[in-house]
Amino acid sequence: MQPKRAHTGALILFGRAALSDPLANSGPSVTPENSQRYRDTRRVTLVGATVNSFLAVAQLVSGWLLNSQALVADGVHTLSDLITDGVVLFAASKAAASPDQEHPYGHARIETLATVIVGVFLALAGLAIAWAAGNRLVEPEAMTGPANMAIAFALLTLVAKESLYQYTHRVAKRLHSRMLDANAWHHRTDAISSLFVLVGVAAAVAGFPWADALAALIVALFILHVAGRLIVRSAAELIDTALEPEKVERIHRTILDVPGVKDAHMLRTRRHGSEVVVDVHIQVAPMISVSEGHRIADAVFHAVTDDHDRVNDITVHVDPENDADQARSSTLPLRPTLVEALREAWADTPELEAVEHLSLHYLGGRVHMTLTLRLDGATTPADLEARAQALADRLHRHPGVGDMLGDVTLLYRPCTH
C-alpha cells in the first residue's frame, strides 16, 4: 500500500523501512608505489655524480697546470655538485619509504627539504665565485693569462654540464620531482658558468685577463638568482602554501560536477613533495543514508584524482547542510541522551517495546527523530495517526529535550511471522 502522511507530521507506512544515522565521512587515501621513482632518481643522480667527479679532477688539475684561475674556481663549483648529489641520493631513499606510525602521510617532504639544501649550496657557491671574481677585478696586477689548452678543458666542461642538465631535467619532468629539477638547474647553472669561463679564458688567452674575472662575477649573480628561487619555492611548500588559484578553481569545478554534491566549500590544497594533497567539505541532501554519503565522497575522490594527475590524496568531509546551520546543531544532545528521554516519555506505553529503529537527523539547530515501530494486530490508519500524534506530543513535552526536537516521524511495519 502507499504511505499516508498525517497532519501531525507522523507517517503511517505499511512496508519495511530502514534508515541510518548521518555522520561525517573521509575519502580514501592512496599510497603510491615509490620504488620505481627512487630507482630512476638514484640512477640519474649517480650519473651526475660520476661525471662531476671526473670533471672536478680535470678542472682543478688543468687549472693549476695551465694557470687558469677560472678553471680552478669552476672546479671548486663542481665539487659542490658532488655534495648536493649526495644530499639528493639520501633524500630520495628516505622519501621513497612507505608511511609509518610516526609519518602517516609519508616522507615526501624530505625531497622538499633537500631542495632547500641544494638551493643553499647553490647560494654558497655563487657567493664564493663572486668573492673570488671581485678580488681578481680589484687586483689587476695579480692577473695572469692561462695557457691555450685551458680553452679545450673549458669547452669539455661546458658540453658535459649541459648534457647533464638535459638528462636530469627530462627525468625530473617525468617524475614531477622538484628535487631533481633543482639538481637539473644546478647542472644548468654550471653549464652557464662554464660558458662564461670559456669566454673568459679565451679572452684572457687573447690578452684581456680581466674578462675571466668579469665573466665569473656574472655567473655568480645568476647562480644566486636561481638559488633564491629554489629556496623560496621550497620554503613555501614546507609551510603548506596552496596551489595556484586557477588550479584550485579547476578542482572545485570537478567536485561540483559529481552527482549528489550540492555545494563544496573549505577546499584546501597543499603540496607534499611532488604530489598534491586536498581536503574539502561537500554538502549533500540532508536525509540520505551514511552509505550513500560515503559513496558520493568516494566518487569525489576518484573524480579529483583522475582529472588532476598530481593529486595523490583527498579527504572529503560530508555535510548535511551549510556551515551556518550546522553550527547551530553542535550543542544538541547525542543519541544516549535522546534514547533515555524516549524511554522516559514512553515509559508507560506499549509502543516503547515495539521500537525497532531510531534514526536521528541534526538539521537547522533541531534534532529530527524517525522511529520504526512493529505493528501488532489490526489497527485502522486513523487510529495509528492519532496514536502517532500522542506519542510525538509526549516527546515534545519532555523537559530535557523537548525544546530541541524538530519533526518526530513514526513509521509502522507490519509484524510478519
CSV table of C-alpha atoms in Angstrom, one decimal:
chain,number,residue,atom,x,y,z
A,1,MET,CA,0.0,0.0,0.0
A,2,GLN,CA,1.0,3.6,-0.4
A,3,PRO,CA,2.1,5.5,2.7
A,4,LYS,CA,-0.1,8.3,4.0
A,5,ARG,CA,1.2,11.4,5.7
A,6,ALA,CA,-0.6,12.6,8.8
A,7,HIS,CA,-1.2,16.3,9.5
A,8,THR,CA,0.7,15.9,12.8
A,9,GLY,CA,4.0,15.1,11.0
A,10,ALA,CA,3.7,11.4,11.7
A,11,LEU,CA,3.9,8.9,8.8
A,12,ILE,CA,1.9,5.7,8.6
A,13,LEU,CA,3.7,3.2,6.5
A,14,PHE,CA,2.8,-0.3,5.5
A,15,GLY,CA,6.0,-2.0,4.4
A,16,ARG,CA,9.6,-2.1,5.7
A,17,ALA,CA,11.7,1.0,6.3
A,18,ALA,CA,15.4,1.2,7.3
A,19,LEU,CA,17.3,4.4,7.8
A,20,SER,CA,20.9,5.1,9.1
A,21,ASP,CA,22.3,7.8,11.2
A,22,PRO,CA,24.2,10.5,9.3
A,23,LEU,CA,27.8,11.1,10.1
A,24,ALA,CA,30.9,12.7,8.7
A,25,ASN,CA,33.0,10.8,6.1
A,26,SER,CA,36.6,10.9,4.9
A,27,GLY,CA,37.6,9.9,1.5
A,28,PRO,CA,40.0,7.0,0.9
A,29,SER,CA,43.7,7.5,0.9
A,30,VAL,CA,46.1,6.1,-1.7
A,31,THR,CA,49.8,5.2,-1.1
A,32,PRO,CA,51.7,5.4,-4.4
A,33,GLU,CA,54.4,2.9,-5.3
A,34,ASN,CA,57.7,4.7,-4.9
A,35,SER,CA,60.3,2.1,-5.7
A,36,GLN,CA,60.5,2.8,-9.4
A,37,ARG,CA,60.6,6.6,-8.7
A,38,TYR,CA,63.5,6.0,-6.3
A,39,ARG,CA,65.4,3.8,-8.8
A,40,ASP,CA,65.0,6.5,-11.5
A,41,THR,CA,66.2,9.3,-9.1
A,42,ARG,CA,69.1,7.2,-7.9
A,43,ARG,CA,70.2,6.4,-11.5
A,44,VAL,CA,70.2,9.9,-12.8
A,45,THR,CA,71.9,11.2,-9.6
A,46,LEU,CA,74.7,8.6,-9.8
A,47,VAL,CA,75.3,9.5,-13.4
A,48,GLY,CA,75.6,13.2,-12.4
A,49,ALA,CA,77.9,12.3,-9.5
A,50,THR,CA,80.2,10.2,-11.7
A,51,VAL,CA,80.5,12.9,-14.4
A,52,ASN,CA,81.1,15.6,-11.8
A,53,SER,CA,83.9,13.6,-10.1
A,54,PHE,CA,85.8,13.3,-13.4
A,55,LEU,CA,85.1,17.0,-14.2
A,56,ALA,CA,86.2,18.2,-10.8
A,57,VAL,CA,89.5,16.4,-11.0
A,58,ALA,CA,90.1,17.6,-14.6
A,59,GLN,CA,89.2,21.2,-13.9
A,60,LEU,CA,91.3,21.5,-10.7
A,61,VAL,CA,94.4,19.8,-12.2
A,62,SER,CA,94.2,21.6,-15.6
A,63,GLY,CA,93.5,24.9,-13.9
A,64,TRP,CA,96.6,24.5,-11.7
A,65,LEU,CA,98.8,23.3,-14.5
A,66,LEU,CA,97.6,25.8,-17.2
A,67,ASN,CA,97.5,28.8,-14.8
A,68,SER,CA,93.7,29.3,-15.2
A,69,GLN,CA,92.0,30.8,-12.1
A,70,ALA,CA,88.7,30.5,-13.8
A,71,LEU,CA,89.0,26.7,-14.3
A,72,VAL,CA,90.1,26.3,-10.7
A,73,ALA,CA,87.0,28.2,-9.5
A,74,ASP,CA,84.8,26.2,-11.8
A,75,GLY,CA,86.4,23.0,-10.3
A,76,VAL,CA,85.5,24.1,-6.8
A,77,HIS,CA,82.0,24.8,-8.0
A,78,THR,CA,81.8,21.2,-9.4
A,79,LEU,CA,82.9,19.8,-6.1
A,80,SER,CA,79.8,21.5,-4.5
A,81,ASP,CA,77.8,19.5,-7.0
A,82,LEU,CA,79.1,16.2,-5.6
A,83,ILE,CA,77.9,17.3,-2.2
A,84,THR,CA,74.4,18.1,-3.5
A,85,ASP,CA,74.3,14.8,-5.4
A,86,GLY,CA,74.9,13.1,-2.1
A,87,VAL,CA,72.0,15.1,-0.5
A,88,VAL,CA,69.7,14.1,-3.4
A,89,LEU,CA,70.5,10.4,-3.1
A,90,PHE,CA,70.0,10.4,0.7
A,91,ALA,CA,66.7,12.3,0.3
A,92,ALA,CA,65.4,10.1,-2.5
A,93,SER,CA,66.0,7.0,-0.5
A,94,LYS,CA,64.2,8.4,2.6
A,95,ALA,CA,61.3,9.9,0.6
A,96,ALA,CA,60.6,6.5,-1.1
A,97,ALA,CA,59.9,4.9,2.3
A,98,SER,CA,56.3,3.9,2.9
A,99,PRO,CA,54.2,5.7,5.5
A,100,ASP,CA,54.7,4.6,9.1
A,101,GLN,CA,53.3,5.2,12.5
A,102,GLU,CA,55.4,8.4,13.1
A,103,HIS,CA,54.9,9.6,9.5
A,104,PRO,CA,51.4,8.6,8.4
A,105,TYR,CA,51.5,10.9,5.5
A,106,GLY,CA,54.7,9.5,4.1
A,107,HIS,CA,58.1,11.1,3.7
A,108,ALA,CA,57.8,13.1,0.5
A,109,ARG,CA,58.6,16.4,2.3
A,110,ILE,CA,62.2,15.1,2.6
A,111,GLU,CA,62.5,15.9,-1.1
A,112,THR,CA,61.3,19.5,-0.3
A,113,LEU,CA,63.9,19.9,2.4
A,114,ALA,CA,66.6,18.5,0.2
A,115,THR,CA,65.6,21.1,-2.4
A,116,VAL,CA,66.2,23.8,0.1
A,117,ILE,CA,69.6,22.4,0.9
A,118,VAL,CA,70.5,22.3,-2.8
A,119,GLY,CA,69.5,25.9,-3.0
A,120,VAL,CA,71.7,26.8,-0.1
A,121,PHE,CA,74.7,25.1,-1.6
A,122,LEU,CA,74.0,27.0,-4.9
A,123,ALA,CA,73.9,30.2,-3.0
A,124,LEU,CA,77.2,29.5,-1.2
A,125,ALA,CA,78.9,28.5,-4.4
A,126,GLY,CA,77.6,31.7,-6.0
A,127,LEU,CA,78.9,33.8,-3.2
A,128,ALA,CA,82.3,32.1,-3.3
A,129,ILE,CA,82.7,32.7,-7.0
A,130,ALA,CA,81.6,36.3,-6.7
A,131,TRP,CA,84.1,36.9,-3.9
A,132,ALA,CA,87.0,35.4,-5.9
A,133,ALA,CA,86.0,37.3,-9.0
A,134,GLY,CA,85.7,40.5,-7.2
A,135,ASN,CA,89.2,40.1,-5.7
A,136,ARG,CA,90.6,39.5,-9.1
A,137,LEU,CA,89.0,42.6,-10.5
A,138,VAL,CA,90.3,44.9,-7.8
A,139,GLU,CA,93.8,43.4,-8.1
A,140,PRO,CA,94.6,43.6,-11.8
A,141,GLU,CA,98.3,43.2,-11.2
A,142,ALA,CA,97.7,39.7,-9.9
A,143,MET,CA,96.0,38.6,-13.2
A,144,THR,CA,98.0,36.3,-15.5
A,145,GLY,CA,96.7,34.7,-18.7
A,146,PRO,CA,96.2,31.0,-18.9
A,147,ALA,CA,97.7,28.6,-21.4
A,148,ASN,CA,95.9,27.9,-24.7
A,149,MET,CA,95.0,24.4,-23.7
A,150,ALA,CA,92.7,25.8,-21.0
A,151,ILE,CA,90.2,26.6,-23.7
A,152,ALA,CA,89.8,22.9,-24.6
A,153,PHE,CA,89.1,22.0,-20.9
A,154,ALA,CA,86.6,24.8,-20.6
A,155,LEU,CA,84.8,23.6,-23.7
A,156,LEU,CA,84.8,20.0,-22.4
A,157,THR,CA,83.2,21.1,-19.2
A,158,LEU,CA,80.5,23.1,-20.9
A,159,VAL,CA,79.4,20.2,-23.1
A,160,ALA,CA,79.4,17.8,-20.1
A,161,LYS,CA,77.4,20.1,-17.9
A,162,GLU,CA,74.7,20.9,-20.5
A,163,SER,CA,74.3,17.2,-21.2
A,164,LEU,CA,73.8,16.5,-17.5
A,165,TYR,CA,71.1,19.3,-17.4
A,166,GLN,CA,69.2,17.9,-20.3
A,167,TYR,CA,69.2,14.4,-19.0
A,168,THR,CA,68.3,15.3,-15.4
A,169,HIS,CA,65.6,17.8,-16.5
A,170,ARG,CA,63.8,15.1,-18.6
A,171,VAL,CA,63.7,12.7,-15.7
A,172,ALA,CA,62.6,15.4,-13.3
A,173,LYS,CA,59.7,16.4,-15.6
A,174,ARG,CA,58.6,12.8,-16.0
A,175,LEU,CA,58.7,12.2,-12.2
A,176,HIS,CA,57.3,15.6,-11.3
A,177,SER,CA,60.3,15.9,-8.9
A,178,ARG,CA,61.1,19.4,-7.6
A,179,MET,CA,64.2,18.0,-6.0
A,180,LEU,CA,65.6,16.5,-9.3
A,181,ASP,CA,64.5,19.7,-11.1
A,182,ALA,CA,66.6,21.7,-8.6
A,183,ASN,CA,69.6,19.5,-9.3
A,184,ALA,CA,69.0,19.8,-13.0
A,185,TRP,CA,69.1,23.6,-12.7
A,186,HIS,CA,72.3,23.2,-10.7
A,187,HIS,CA,73.8,21.5,-13.8
A,188,ARG,CA,72.4,24.3,-16.0
A,189,THR,CA,74.0,27.0,-13.8
A,190,ASP,CA,77.2,25.0,-14.1
A,191,ALA,CA,76.9,25.0,-17.8
A,192,ILE,CA,76.3,28.7,-18.0
A,193,SER,CA,79.2,29.2,-15.6
A,194,SER,CA,81.4,27.1,-17.9
A,195,LEU,CA,80.2,29.1,-20.9
A,196,PHE,CA,81.4,32.3,-19.2
A,197,VAL,CA,84.6,30.6,-18.1
A,198,LEU,CA,85.1,29.5,-21.7
A,199,VAL,CA,84.6,33.1,-23.0
A,200,GLY,CA,86.8,34.5,-20.1
A,201,VAL,CA,89.6,32.0,-20.7
A,202,ALA,CA,89.5,32.7,-24.5
A,203,ALA,CA,89.6,36.4,-23.8
A,204,ALA,CA,92.4,36.0,-21.3
A,205,VAL,CA,94.4,34.0,-23.8
A,206,ALA,CA,93.8,36.8,-26.4
A,207,GLY,CA,95.3,39.3,-23.9
A,208,PHE,CA,92.4,40.5,-21.7
A,209,PRO,CA,92.9,38.8,-18.3
A,210,TRP,CA,90.1,40.9,-16.6
A,211,ALA,CA,87.5,39.2,-18.8
A,212,ASP,CA,87.9,36.0,-16.9
A,213,ALA,CA,87.0,37.6,-13.6
A,214,LEU,CA,84.1,39.6,-15.0
A,215,ALA,CA,82.6,36.5,-16.6
A,216,ALA,CA,82.9,34.7,-13.2
A,217,LEU,CA,81.1,37.6,-11.4
A,218,ILE,CA,78.2,37.5,-13.9
A,219,VAL,CA,77.8,33.7,-13.4
A,220,ALA,CA,77.8,34.2,-9.6
A,221,LEU,CA,74.9,36.6,-9.8
A,222,PHE,CA,72.9,34.2,-12.0
A,223,ILE,CA,73.6,31.3,-9.6
A,224,LEU,CA,72.4,33.4,-6.6
A,225,HIS,CA,69.2,34.2,-8.5
A,226,VAL,CA,68.4,30.5,-9.2
A,227,ALA,CA,69.3,29.6,-5.6
A,228,GLY,CA,66.9,32.2,-4.2
A,229,ARG,CA,64.1,31.0,-6.4
A,230,LEU,CA,64.6,27.3,-5.4
A,231,ILE,CA,64.7,28.2,-1.7
A,232,VAL,CA,61.6,30.5,-1.8
A,233,ARG,CA,59.5,27.9,-3.7
A,234,SER,CA,60.5,25.0,-1.4
A,235,ALA,CA,60.0,27.1,1.7
A,236,ALA,CA,56.5,27.9,0.5
A,237,GLU,CA,55.8,24.2,0.2
A,238,LEU,CA,57.1,23.5,3.7
A,239,ILE,CA,54.6,26.0,5.2
A,240,ASP,CA,51.7,24.4,3.2
A,241,THR,CA,51.2,27.1,0.6
A,242,ALA,CA,48.1,26.4,-1.6
A,243,LEU,CA,48.1,25.6,-5.3
A,244,GLU,CA,47.7,28.5,-7.8
A,245,PRO,CA,44.1,29.9,-7.7
A,246,GLU,CA,43.3,28.6,-11.2
A,247,LYS,CA,44.3,25.1,-10.3
A,248,VAL,CA,42.2,25.3,-7.1
A,249,GLU,CA,39.2,26.5,-9.1
A,250,ARG,CA,39.6,23.6,-11.5
A,251,ILE,CA,39.5,21.1,-8.7
A,252,HIS,CA,36.4,22.9,-7.3
A,253,ARG,CA,34.6,22.6,-10.6
A,254,THR,CA,35.4,18.9,-10.7
A,255,ILE,CA,33.9,18.3,-7.3
A,256,LEU,CA,30.7,20.2,-8.1
A,257,ASP,CA,30.2,18.1,-11.2
A,258,VAL,CA,29.9,14.9,-9.1
A,259,PRO,CA,26.2,13.8,-8.9
A,260,GLY,CA,24.8,14.3,-5.4
A,261,VAL,CA,27.1,17.2,-4.5
A,262,LYS,CA,25.0,20.3,-3.8
A,263,ASP,CA,27.9,22.5,-2.8
A,264,ALA,CA,31.6,22.4,-1.9
A,265,HIS,CA,33.4,24.7,0.5
A,266,MET,CA,36.5,24.8,2.7
A,267,LEU,CA,38.6,23.5,-0.2
A,268,ARG,CA,42.2,23.4,0.8
A,269,THR,CA,45.3,22.3,-1.1
A,270,ARG,CA,48.9,21.9,-0.3
A,271,ARG,CA,52.0,20.3,-2.0
A,272,HIS,CA,53.5,17.2,-0.5
A,273,GLY,CA,56.8,16.7,-2.3
A,274,SER,CA,56.0,16.1,-5.9
A,275,GLU,CA,52.3,15.4,-5.1
A,276,VAL,CA,49.3,17.4,-4.0
A,277,VAL,CA,47.0,16.8,-1.0
A,278,VAL,CA,43.4,18.2,-0.9
A,279,ASP,CA,40.7,18.3,1.7
A,280,VAL,CA,37.2,19.6,1.2
A,281,HIS,CA,33.7,19.8,2.7
A,282,ILE,CA,30.8,18.8,0.4
A,283,GLN,CA,27.2,19.4,1.1
A,284,VAL,CA,24.7,16.6,0.2
A,285,ALA,CA,21.0,16.1,0.7
A,286,PRO,CA,20.4,16.1,4.4
A,287,MET,CA,18.3,12.9,4.8
A,288,ILE,CA,20.4,10.4,2.7
A,289,SER,CA,21.9,7.3,4.4
A,290,VAL,CA,25.5,7.1,5.6
A,291,SER,CA,26.4,4.7,2.9
A,292,GLU,CA,25.1,7.0,0.1
A,293,GLY,CA,27.0,9.9,1.6
A,294,HIS,CA,30.1,7.7,1.7
A,295,ARG,CA,29.5,6.7,-2.0
A,296,ILE,CA,29.3,10.3,-3.0
A,297,ALA,CA,32.5,11.1,-1.2
A,298,ASP,CA,34.2,8.2,-2.8
A,299,ALA,CA,33.1,9.5,-6.2
A,300,VAL,CA,34.5,12.9,-5.4
A,301,PHE,CA,37.9,11.2,-4.5
A,302,HIS,CA,38.1,9.4,-7.8
A,303,ALA,CA,36.9,12.3,-9.9
A,304,VAL,CA,39.6,14.6,-8.5
A,305,THR,CA,42.4,12.1,-8.6
A,306,ASP,CA,41.5,11.0,-12.1
A,307,ASP,CA,41.2,14.6,-13.5
A,308,HIS,CA,44.3,16.0,-11.7
A,309,ASP,CA,47.2,13.7,-12.0
A,310,ARG,CA,49.3,15.3,-9.3
A,311,VAL,CA,46.6,15.0,-6.6
A,312,ASN,CA,47.6,12.0,-4.5
A,313,ASP,CA,45.1,12.1,-1.7
A,314,ILE,CA,41.9,13.9,-0.9
A,315,THR,CA,39.9,13.9,2.3
A,316,VAL,CA,36.2,14.5,1.9
A,317,HIS,CA,34.0,15.7,4.8
A,318,VAL,CA,30.3,15.2,4.2
A,319,ASP,CA,27.9,18.0,5.5
A,320,PRO,CA,24.1,17.6,5.5
A,321,GLU,CA,23.6,21.4,5.5
A,322,ASN,CA,25.6,24.6,5.2
A,323,ASP,CA,28.1,25.5,8.0
A,324,ALA,CA,25.9,28.3,9.4
A,325,ASP,CA,23.0,26.0,10.1
A,326,GLN,CA,25.2,23.1,11.1
A,327,ALA,CA,26.9,25.2,13.8
A,328,ARG,CA,23.5,25.6,15.5
A,329,SER,CA,23.3,21.8,15.9
A,330,SER,CA,26.7,21.5,17.5
A,331,THR,CA,25.4,21.7,21.1
A,332,LEU,CA,22.5,19.3,20.6
A,333,PRO,CA,22.4,16.1,22.7
A,334,LEU,CA,23.8,12.8,21.3
A,335,ARG,CA,22.0,9.5,20.9
A,336,PRO,CA,22.3,8.2,24.5
A,337,THR,CA,20.6,11.3,25.9
A,338,LEU,CA,17.8,11.1,23.4
A,339,VAL,CA,17.3,7.4,23.9
A,340,GLU,CA,16.9,7.9,27.6
A,341,ALA,CA,14.5,10.8,27.0
A,342,LEU,CA,12.4,8.5,24.7
A,343,ARG,CA,12.3,5.8,27.4
A,344,GLU,CA,11.1,8.3,30.0
A,345,ALA,CA,8.5,9.8,27.8
A,346,TRP,CA,7.1,6.5,26.6
A,347,ALA,CA,7.7,4.6,29.8
A,348,ASP,CA,4.0,3.6,30.3
A,349,THR,CA,3.2,3.0,26.6
A,350,PRO,CA,3.2,-0.4,24.8
A,351,GLU,CA,4.9,1.3,21.8
A,352,LEU,CA,8.2,1.5,23.7
A,353,GLU,CA,8.8,-2.2,23.3
A,354,ALA,CA,7.7,-2.1,19.7
A,355,VAL,CA,10.6,0.4,18.6
A,356,GLU,CA,12.8,-1.4,16.1
A,357,HIS,CA,14.9,1.5,14.8
A,358,LEU,CA,15.6,5.1,15.7
A,359,SER,CA,17.1,7.5,13.2
A,360,LEU,CA,18.4,10.9,14.2
A,361,HIS,CA,18.9,13.9,11.8
A,362,TYR,CA,20.6,17.0,13.2
A,363,LEU,CA,19.4,19.8,10.9
A,364,GLY,CA,18.7,23.5,11.4
A,365,GLY,CA,19.5,23.5,15.1
A,366,ARG,CA,17.0,20.8,15.9
A,367,VAL,CA,17.0,17.0,16.3
A,368,HIS,CA,14.6,15.3,13.9
A,369,MET,CA,13.6,11.8,15.0
A,370,THR,CA,12.3,9.0,12.8
A,371,LEU,CA,11.2,5.8,14.7
A,372,THR,CA,10.2,2.5,13.1
A,373,LEU,CA,7.7,0.6,15.2
A,374,ARG,CA,6.5,-3.0,14.9
A,375,LEU,CA,2.7,-3.1,14.2
A,376,ASP,CA,0.9,-5.9,16.1
A,377,GLY,CA,-2.7,-6.6,15.4
A,378,ALA,CA,-5.2,-4.9,13.1
A,379,THR,CA,-5.4,-1.1,13.5
A,380,THR,CA,-7.0,1.4,11.3
A,381,PRO,CA,-4.9,4.2,9.7
A,382,ALA,CA,-7.0,6.8,11.7
A,383,ASP,CA,-6.1,5.1,15.0
A,384,LEU,CA,-2.4,4.9,14.1
A,385,GLU,CA,-2.4,8.6,13.1
A,386,ALA,CA,-4.0,9.7,16.4
A,387,ARG,CA,-1.6,7.5,18.4
A,388,ALA,CA,1.4,8.8,16.5
A,389,GLN,CA,0.3,12.4,17.4
A,390,ALA,CA,0.0,11.5,21.0
A,391,LEU,CA,3.4,9.8,21.2
A,392,ALA,CA,5.1,12.7,19.4
A,393,ASP,CA,3.5,15.2,21.8
A,394,ARG,CA,4.9,13.2,24.8
A,395,LEU,CA,8.4,13.6,23.4
A,396,HIS,CA,8.0,17.3,22.7
A,397,ARG,CA,6.8,17.8,26.3
A,398,HIS,CA,9.9,16.1,27.8
A,399,PRO,CA,11.6,18.7,30.0
A,400,GLY,CA,15.1,17.6,29.0
A,401,VAL,CA,14.9,17.5,25.2
A,402,GLY,CA,11.5,18.8,24.2
A,403,ASP,CA,12.6,22.2,23.1
A,404,MET,CA,15.4,20.8,21.0
A,405,LEU,CA,13.2,18.4,18.9
A,406,GLY,CA,12.0,19.1,15.4
A,407,ASP,CA,9.9,16.7,13.5
A,408,VAL,CA,9.0,13.3,15.2
A,409,THR,CA,8.1,10.8,12.5
A,410,LEU,CA,6.7,7.4,13.3
A,411,LEU,CA,6.9,4.5,10.7
A,412,TYR,CA,4.9,1.4,11.3
A,413,ARG,CA,6.0,-2.0,10.0
A,414,PRO,CA,3.5,-4.9,9.9
A,415,CYS,CA,4.5,-7.8,12.1
A,416,THR,CA,5.3,-10.9,10.0
A,417,HIS,CA,5.6,-14.5,11.2
